[in-house]
XYZ file of N, CA and C in Angstrom:
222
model
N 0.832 -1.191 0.000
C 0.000 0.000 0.000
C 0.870 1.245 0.000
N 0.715 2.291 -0.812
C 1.402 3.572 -0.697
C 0.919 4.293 0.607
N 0.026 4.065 0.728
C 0.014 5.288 2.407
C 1.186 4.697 3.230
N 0.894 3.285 3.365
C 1.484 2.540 4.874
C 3.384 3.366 4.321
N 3.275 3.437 3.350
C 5.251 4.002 2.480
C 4.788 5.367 3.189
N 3.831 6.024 2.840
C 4.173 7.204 2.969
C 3.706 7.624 4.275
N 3.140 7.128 5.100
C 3.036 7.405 6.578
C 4.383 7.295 7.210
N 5.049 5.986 6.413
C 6.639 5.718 7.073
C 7.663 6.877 6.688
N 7.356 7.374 5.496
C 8.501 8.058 4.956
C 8.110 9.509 5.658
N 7.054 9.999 5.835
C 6.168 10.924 6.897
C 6.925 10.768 8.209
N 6.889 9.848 9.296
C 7.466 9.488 10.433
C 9.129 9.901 10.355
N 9.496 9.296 9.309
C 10.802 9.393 8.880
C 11.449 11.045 9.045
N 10.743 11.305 8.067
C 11.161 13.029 8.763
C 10.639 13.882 9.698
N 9.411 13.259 10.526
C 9.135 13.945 11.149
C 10.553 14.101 12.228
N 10.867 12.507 12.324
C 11.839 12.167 13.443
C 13.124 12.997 13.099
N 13.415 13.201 11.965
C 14.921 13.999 11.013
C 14.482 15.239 12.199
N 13.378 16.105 11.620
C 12.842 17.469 12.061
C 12.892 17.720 13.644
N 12.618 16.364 14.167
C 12.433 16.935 15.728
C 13.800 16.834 15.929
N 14.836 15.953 16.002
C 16.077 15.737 15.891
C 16.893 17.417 15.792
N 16.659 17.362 14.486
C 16.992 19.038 14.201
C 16.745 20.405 14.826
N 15.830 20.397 15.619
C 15.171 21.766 16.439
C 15.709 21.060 17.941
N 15.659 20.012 18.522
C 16.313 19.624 19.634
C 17.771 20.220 19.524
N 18.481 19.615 18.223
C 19.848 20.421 18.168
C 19.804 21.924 18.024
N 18.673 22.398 17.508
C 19.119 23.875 17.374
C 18.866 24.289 18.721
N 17.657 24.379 19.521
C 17.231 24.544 20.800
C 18.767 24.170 21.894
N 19.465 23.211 21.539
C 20.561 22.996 22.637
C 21.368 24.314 22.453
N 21.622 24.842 21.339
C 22.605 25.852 21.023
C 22.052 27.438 21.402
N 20.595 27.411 21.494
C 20.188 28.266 22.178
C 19.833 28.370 23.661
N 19.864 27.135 24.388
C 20.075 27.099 25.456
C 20.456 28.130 26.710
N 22.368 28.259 26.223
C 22.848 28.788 27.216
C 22.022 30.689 27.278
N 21.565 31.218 26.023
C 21.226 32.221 25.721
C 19.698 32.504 26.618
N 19.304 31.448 26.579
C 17.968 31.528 27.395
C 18.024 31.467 28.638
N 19.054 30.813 29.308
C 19.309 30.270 30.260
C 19.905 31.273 31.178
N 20.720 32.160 30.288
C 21.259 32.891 31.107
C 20.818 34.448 32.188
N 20.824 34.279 33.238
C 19.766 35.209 33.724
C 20.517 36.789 33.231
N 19.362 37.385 33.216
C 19.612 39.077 32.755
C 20.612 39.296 33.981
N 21.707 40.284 34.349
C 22.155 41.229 35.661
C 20.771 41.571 35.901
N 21.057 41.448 37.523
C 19.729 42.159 38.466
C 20.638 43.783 38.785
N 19.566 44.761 38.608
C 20.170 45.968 39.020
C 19.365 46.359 40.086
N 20.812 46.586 41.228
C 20.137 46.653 42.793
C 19.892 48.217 42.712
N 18.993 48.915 42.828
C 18.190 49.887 42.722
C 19.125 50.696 44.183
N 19.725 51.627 44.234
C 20.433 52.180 45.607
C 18.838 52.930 46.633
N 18.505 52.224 47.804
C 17.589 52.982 48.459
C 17.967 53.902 48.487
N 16.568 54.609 48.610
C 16.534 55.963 49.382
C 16.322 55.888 50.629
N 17.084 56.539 52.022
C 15.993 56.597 53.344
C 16.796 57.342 53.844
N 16.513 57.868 55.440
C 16.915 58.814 56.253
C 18.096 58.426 56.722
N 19.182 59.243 56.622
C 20.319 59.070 57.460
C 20.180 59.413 58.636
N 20.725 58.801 59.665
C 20.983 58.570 60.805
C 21.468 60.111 61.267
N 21.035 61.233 62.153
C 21.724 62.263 62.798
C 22.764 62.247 64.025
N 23.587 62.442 63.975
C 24.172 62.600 65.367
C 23.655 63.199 66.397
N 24.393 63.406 67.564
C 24.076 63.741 68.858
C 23.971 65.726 68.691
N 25.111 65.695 68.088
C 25.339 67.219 67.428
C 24.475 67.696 66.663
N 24.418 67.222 65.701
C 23.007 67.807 64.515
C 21.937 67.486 64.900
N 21.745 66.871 65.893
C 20.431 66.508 66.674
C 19.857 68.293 67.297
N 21.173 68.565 67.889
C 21.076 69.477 69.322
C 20.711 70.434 68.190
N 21.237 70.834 66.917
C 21.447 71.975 66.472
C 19.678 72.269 65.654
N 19.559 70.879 65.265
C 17.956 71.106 64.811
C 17.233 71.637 65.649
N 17.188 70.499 67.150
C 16.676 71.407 68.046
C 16.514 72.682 68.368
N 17.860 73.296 68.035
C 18.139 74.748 68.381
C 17.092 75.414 67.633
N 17.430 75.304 66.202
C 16.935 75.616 65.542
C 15.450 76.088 64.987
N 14.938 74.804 65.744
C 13.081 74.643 65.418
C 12.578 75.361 66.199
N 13.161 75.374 67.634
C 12.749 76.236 68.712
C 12.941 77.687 68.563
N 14.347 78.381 67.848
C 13.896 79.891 67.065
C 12.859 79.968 66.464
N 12.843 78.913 65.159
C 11.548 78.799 64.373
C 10.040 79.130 64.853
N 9.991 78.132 65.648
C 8.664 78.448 66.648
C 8.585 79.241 67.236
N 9.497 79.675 67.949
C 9.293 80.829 68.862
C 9.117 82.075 68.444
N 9.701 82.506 66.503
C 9.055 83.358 65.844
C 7.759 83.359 65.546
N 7.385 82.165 65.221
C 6.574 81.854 64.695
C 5.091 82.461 65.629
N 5.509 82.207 66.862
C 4.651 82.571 68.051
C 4.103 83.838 68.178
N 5.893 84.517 68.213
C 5.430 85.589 68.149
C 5.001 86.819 67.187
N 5.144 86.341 65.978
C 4.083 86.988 64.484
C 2.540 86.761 65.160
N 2.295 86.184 65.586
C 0.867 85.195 66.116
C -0.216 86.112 66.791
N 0.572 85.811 67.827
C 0.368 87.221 68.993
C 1.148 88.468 69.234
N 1.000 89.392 68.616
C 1.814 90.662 68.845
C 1.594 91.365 70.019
């Protein structure tokens, strides 16, 4: 029968074809495989004040306010 030939000769390359994309797929592999660089993003957040720049804010807020007061109530 010609089908039963040509179902075989069909099989035949299907098997060539998968063969062939298995090999190409290995060679693309490492390309897929390989992870992108992660880029560590630098936070943002509050630095830490000292004991000194502590005192001096303090100083500071308390002029602030204390103008502030007195614009308020004249």
């Amino acid at each position: 029968m010609d089908l039963t030939k040509a179902l075989e000769q069909l099989y035949a390359e299907k098997e060539k074809l998968e063969q062939s994309i298995a090999l190409l797929e290995e060679l693309l592999e490492p390309e897929i495989q390989a992870p992108a660089p992660i880029q560590i993003k630098k936070r943002r957040g509050r630095r830490n004040m000292g004991l000194d720049e502590r005192r001096q804010v303090s100083t500071r807020m308390r002029a602030y306010w204390a103008a502030r007061r007195s614009q308020r109530n004249p």
